[in-house]
Amino acid sequence: GIPAYIVVPRTAPHCKQAAILTYGATLVPCEPNDKSRAETASRVVQETGGVMVHPNQEPVVIAGQGTIALEVLEQAPEVNAIVAPVGGGGMIAGIAVAIKALRPDVKVFAAEPRNADDCYQSKVRGELTPNLHPPDTIADAVKTSIGPNTWPIIRDLVDDVLTVSEEEIKRATRLVWERMKLLIEPTAGVGVAAVLSEQFQAVPRDVENVCIVLCGGNVDLSSLTWLTDLPG
């Protein structure tokens, strides 16, 4: 097999770090910010002679994630809108490219934590506006900012960006656990929270069939203390 070196923030959930090691990859820790990640990845490439595969700015990764949209259209052709969480933007960009090429009438919505709203700010300002500081959000997989390859796609093809609070994310995650019996991580709960939010009520009435991408199930069971702090 080909050796793989995965650069991971030190603050990443233990379950994600453990899974990487279990799959046989080498885990390389970095500080929880974009600068440290880029510097660490560059060092690993130089030391190993490896090839850098960016998790959300690599064109082929973006294209690969676009196959999510192909599956949605195949399995639910009556869909009117797709909602997906956004961090670096690879998944939402790939989905948007595929959807708008095949079914331009289908709306594409990005969802992100209000505490990590660089995508929303970028859409509002019309220019790439990364987070200035590491965001404080329970949705750890979308703490990173969108980048130079995903921003133009999001700018041109994503219909809107919906932001949600930390409490909305927690409530949506718990709702899916309790009612749908699916073990999703809070990042996946961001999309559910967006559809349940007041913002989504402004979506045109003809948007009836909505697909939410539940994009992760890495739940660190030892870190669920937030459940006891959630009212109701």
Coordinates of C-alpha atoms in Angstrom, one line a residue:
G1 CA 0.0 0.0 0.0
I2 CA 0.9 3.6 -0.4
P3 CA 1.8 5.3 2.9
A4 CA -0.5 8.2 3.8
Y5 CA 0.3 11.1 6.2
I6 CA -2.7 12.9 7.5
V7 CA -2.2 16.4 9.0
V8 CA -4.8 16.8 11.8
P9 CA -5.4 19.6 14.3
R10 CA -4.4 18.7 17.9
T11 CA -7.9 19.6 18.9
A12 CA -9.6 17.1 16.6
P13 CA -12.0 14.7 18.3
H14 CA -10.2 11.6 19.7
C15 CA -12.5 9.3 17.6
K16 CA -11.3 10.9 14.4
Q17 CA -7.7 10.6 15.3
A18 CA -8.1 7.0 16.4
A19 CA -9.9 6.1 13.1
I20 CA -7.0 7.5 11.1
L21 CA -4.5 5.4 13.0
T22 CA -6.8 2.3 12.7
Y23 CA -6.9 2.7 8.9
G24 CA -3.1 2.5 8.8
A25 CA -2.2 6.1 8.1
T26 CA 0.4 8.2 10.0
L27 CA -1.2 11.0 11.9
V28 CA 0.8 14.3 11.9
P29 CA -0.5 16.8 14.5
C30 CA -0.7 20.6 13.9
E31 CA -2.0 23.6 15.6
P32 CA -5.7 24.4 15.0
N33 CA -5.3 27.1 12.4
D34 CA -4.9 27.3 8.6
K35 CA -1.3 28.6 8.8
S36 CA 0.0 25.7 10.9
R37 CA -1.8 23.2 8.8
A38 CA -0.3 24.5 5.6
E39 CA 3.2 24.7 7.1
T40 CA 3.0 21.2 8.6
A41 CA 1.7 19.7 5.3
S42 CA 4.4 21.4 3.3
R43 CA 7.1 20.0 5.7
V44 CA 5.6 16.5 5.5
V45 CA 5.7 16.7 1.6
Q46 CA 9.3 17.8 1.7
E47 CA 10.4 15.1 4.2
T48 CA 8.5 12.2 2.5
G49 CA 8.5 13.2 -1.2
G50 CA 4.8 12.7 -1.1
V51 CA 2.1 14.4 -3.1
M52 CA -0.1 16.9 -1.4
V53 CA -3.9 16.2 -1.7
H54 CA -5.8 19.1 -0.2
P55 CA -9.0 18.1 1.5
N56 CA -11.2 20.8 0.0
Q57 CA -9.3 22.8 -2.6
E58 CA -8.0 19.9 -4.8
P59 CA -10.0 19.9 -8.0
V60 CA -10.4 16.2 -8.3
V61 CA -11.5 16.0 -4.6
I62 CA -14.2 18.7 -5.4
A63 CA -15.2 16.7 -8.5
G64 CA -15.4 13.5 -6.4
Q65 CA -17.7 15.1 -3.9
G66 CA -19.9 16.2 -6.7
T67 CA -21.0 12.6 -7.2
I68 CA -23.1 13.1 -4.0
A69 CA -25.4 15.3 -6.2
L70 CA -25.5 12.6 -8.9
E71 CA -26.7 10.0 -6.3
V72 CA -29.3 12.5 -5.0
L73 CA -30.7 13.1 -8.5
E74 CA -30.7 9.4 -9.2
Q75 CA -32.4 8.4 -6.0
A76 CA -34.7 11.4 -5.5
P77 CA -35.3 13.0 -8.9
E78 CA -38.1 15.1 -7.4
V79 CA -35.7 17.1 -5.2
N80 CA -36.1 20.9 -5.2
A81 CA -33.2 21.8 -3.0
I82 CA -30.0 20.4 -1.5
V83 CA -28.6 21.7 1.8
A84 CA -25.0 20.8 2.8
P85 CA -22.7 22.1 5.6
V86 CA -19.7 24.2 4.4
G87 CA -16.2 24.4 5.9
G88 CA -13.5 24.6 3.2
G89 CA -16.2 24.3 0.6
G90 CA -15.1 21.2 -1.3
M91 CA -18.4 19.3 -0.9
I92 CA -20.8 22.2 -1.5
A93 CA -18.8 23.3 -4.5
G94 CA -18.8 19.8 -6.1
I95 CA -22.5 19.5 -5.4
A96 CA -23.3 22.9 -6.9
V97 CA -21.3 22.2 -10.1
A98 CA -23.1 18.9 -10.7
I99 CA -26.6 20.2 -9.7
K100 CA -26.4 23.4 -11.8
A101 CA -25.1 21.4 -14.8
L102 CA -27.9 18.8 -14.7
R103 CA -30.8 20.5 -12.9
P104 CA -30.3 24.2 -12.7
D105 CA -33.8 24.6 -11.2
V106 CA -32.7 22.8 -8.0
K107 CA -31.6 25.2 -5.3
V108 CA -28.3 24.7 -3.5
F109 CA -27.9 26.0 0.0
A110 CA -24.7 26.0 2.1
A111 CA -25.1 25.9 5.9
E112 CA -22.6 26.9 8.5
P113 CA -22.2 27.8 12.1
R114 CA -22.7 31.5 12.9
N115 CA -19.5 31.3 14.8
A116 CA -17.7 30.3 11.6
D117 CA -19.5 32.3 9.0
D118 CA -16.7 33.0 6.5
C119 CA -18.8 31.6 3.6
Y120 CA -21.7 33.8 4.5
Q121 CA -19.5 36.9 4.9
S122 CA -17.9 36.1 1.6
K123 CA -21.2 35.9 -0.2
V124 CA -22.4 39.2 1.4
R125 CA -19.2 41.1 0.6
G126 CA -18.7 39.5 -2.8
E127 CA -15.1 38.6 -2.0
L128 CA -13.2 35.8 -0.2
T129 CA -13.4 36.6 3.5
P130 CA -11.7 34.0 5.6
N131 CA -12.2 33.7 9.4
L132 CA -9.5 35.8 11.1
H133 CA -9.3 33.5 14.1
P134 CA -10.0 29.8 14.8
P135 CA -13.8 29.6 15.2
D136 CA -15.3 28.4 18.4
T137 CA -18.0 25.9 17.3
I138 CA -19.0 22.4 18.2
A139 CA -19.1 21.6 14.5
D140 CA -15.3 20.9 14.3
A141 CA -15.3 19.7 10.7
V142 CA -16.4 23.1 9.4
K143 CA -14.0 25.3 11.3
T144 CA -11.8 25.8 8.3
S145 CA -12.5 28.6 5.8
I146 CA -13.4 28.4 2.1
G147 CA -10.5 28.8 -0.2
P148 CA -9.4 30.2 -3.6
N149 CA -10.7 27.2 -5.6
T150 CA -14.0 26.8 -3.9
W151 CA -15.0 30.4 -3.5
P152 CA -15.6 31.2 -7.2
I153 CA -17.9 28.2 -7.4
I154 CA -19.8 29.1 -4.3
R155 CA -20.0 32.7 -5.4
D156 CA -21.5 31.8 -8.8
L157 CA -23.5 28.6 -8.1
V158 CA -24.6 28.4 -4.5
D159 CA -28.0 30.1 -4.1
D160 CA -27.6 31.2 -0.5
V161 CA -25.7 30.6 2.8
L162 CA -27.7 29.9 6.0
T163 CA -26.1 30.4 9.4
V164 CA -27.1 28.7 12.6
S165 CA -26.3 29.1 16.3
E166 CA -24.5 26.6 18.5
E167 CA -27.8 25.8 20.3
E168 CA -29.6 25.2 17.0
I169 CA -26.8 22.8 15.9
K170 CA -27.0 20.9 19.2
R171 CA -30.8 20.6 19.1
A172 CA -30.8 19.5 15.5
T173 CA -28.1 16.8 16.2
R174 CA -30.1 15.5 19.2
L175 CA -33.3 15.5 17.1
V176 CA -31.7 13.3 14.5
W177 CA -30.4 10.9 17.1
E178 CA -33.7 10.6 18.9
R179 CA -36.1 10.6 16.0
M180 CA -34.2 9.2 13.1
K181 CA -32.0 6.9 15.1
L182 CA -28.9 8.0 13.1
L183 CA -25.6 8.7 14.8
I184 CA -24.5 12.0 13.2
E185 CA -21.8 14.3 14.4
P186 CA -22.7 18.0 15.1
T187 CA -21.2 19.1 11.8
A188 CA -23.9 17.0 10.0
G189 CA -26.4 18.6 12.3
V190 CA -25.6 22.0 10.8
G191 CA -27.6 21.3 7.7
V192 CA -30.6 20.0 9.7
A193 CA -30.5 23.1 11.9
A194 CA -30.5 25.3 8.8
V195 CA -33.6 23.7 7.4
L196 CA -35.3 24.0 10.8
S197 CA -34.3 27.7 11.1
E198 CA -36.4 30.8 10.5
Q199 CA -34.1 31.8 7.7
F200 CA -35.2 28.7 5.7
Q201 CA -38.9 29.7 6.1
A202 CA -38.2 32.5 3.5
V203 CA -37.4 29.9 0.9
P204 CA -40.0 29.9 -1.9
R205 CA -43.0 27.7 -1.3
D206 CA -42.4 25.6 -4.3
V207 CA -39.3 24.2 -2.6
E208 CA -41.0 21.2 -1.0
N209 CA -38.6 18.3 -1.4
V210 CA -35.3 19.1 0.4
C211 CA -32.3 16.9 0.6
I212 CA -30.0 17.4 3.6
V213 CA -26.5 16.0 3.3
L214 CA -25.6 14.3 6.7
C215 CA -21.9 14.6 6.1
G216 CA -20.3 12.9 9.1
G217 CA -20.8 10.4 11.9
N218 CA -17.6 10.7 13.9
V219 CA -19.0 11.1 17.4
D220 CA -16.6 11.2 20.3
L221 CA -18.9 9.5 22.9
S222 CA -16.6 10.8 25.8
S223 CA -17.4 14.4 24.8
L224 CA -21.1 14.5 25.0
T225 CA -21.3 16.6 28.1
W226 CA -23.0 19.3 26.0
L227 CA -26.1 17.2 25.9
T228 CA -26.7 17.7 29.7
D229 CA -26.3 21.5 29.2
L230 CA -29.0 21.7 26.5
P231 CA -32.3 22.9 27.8
G232 CA -35.3 20.6 27.3

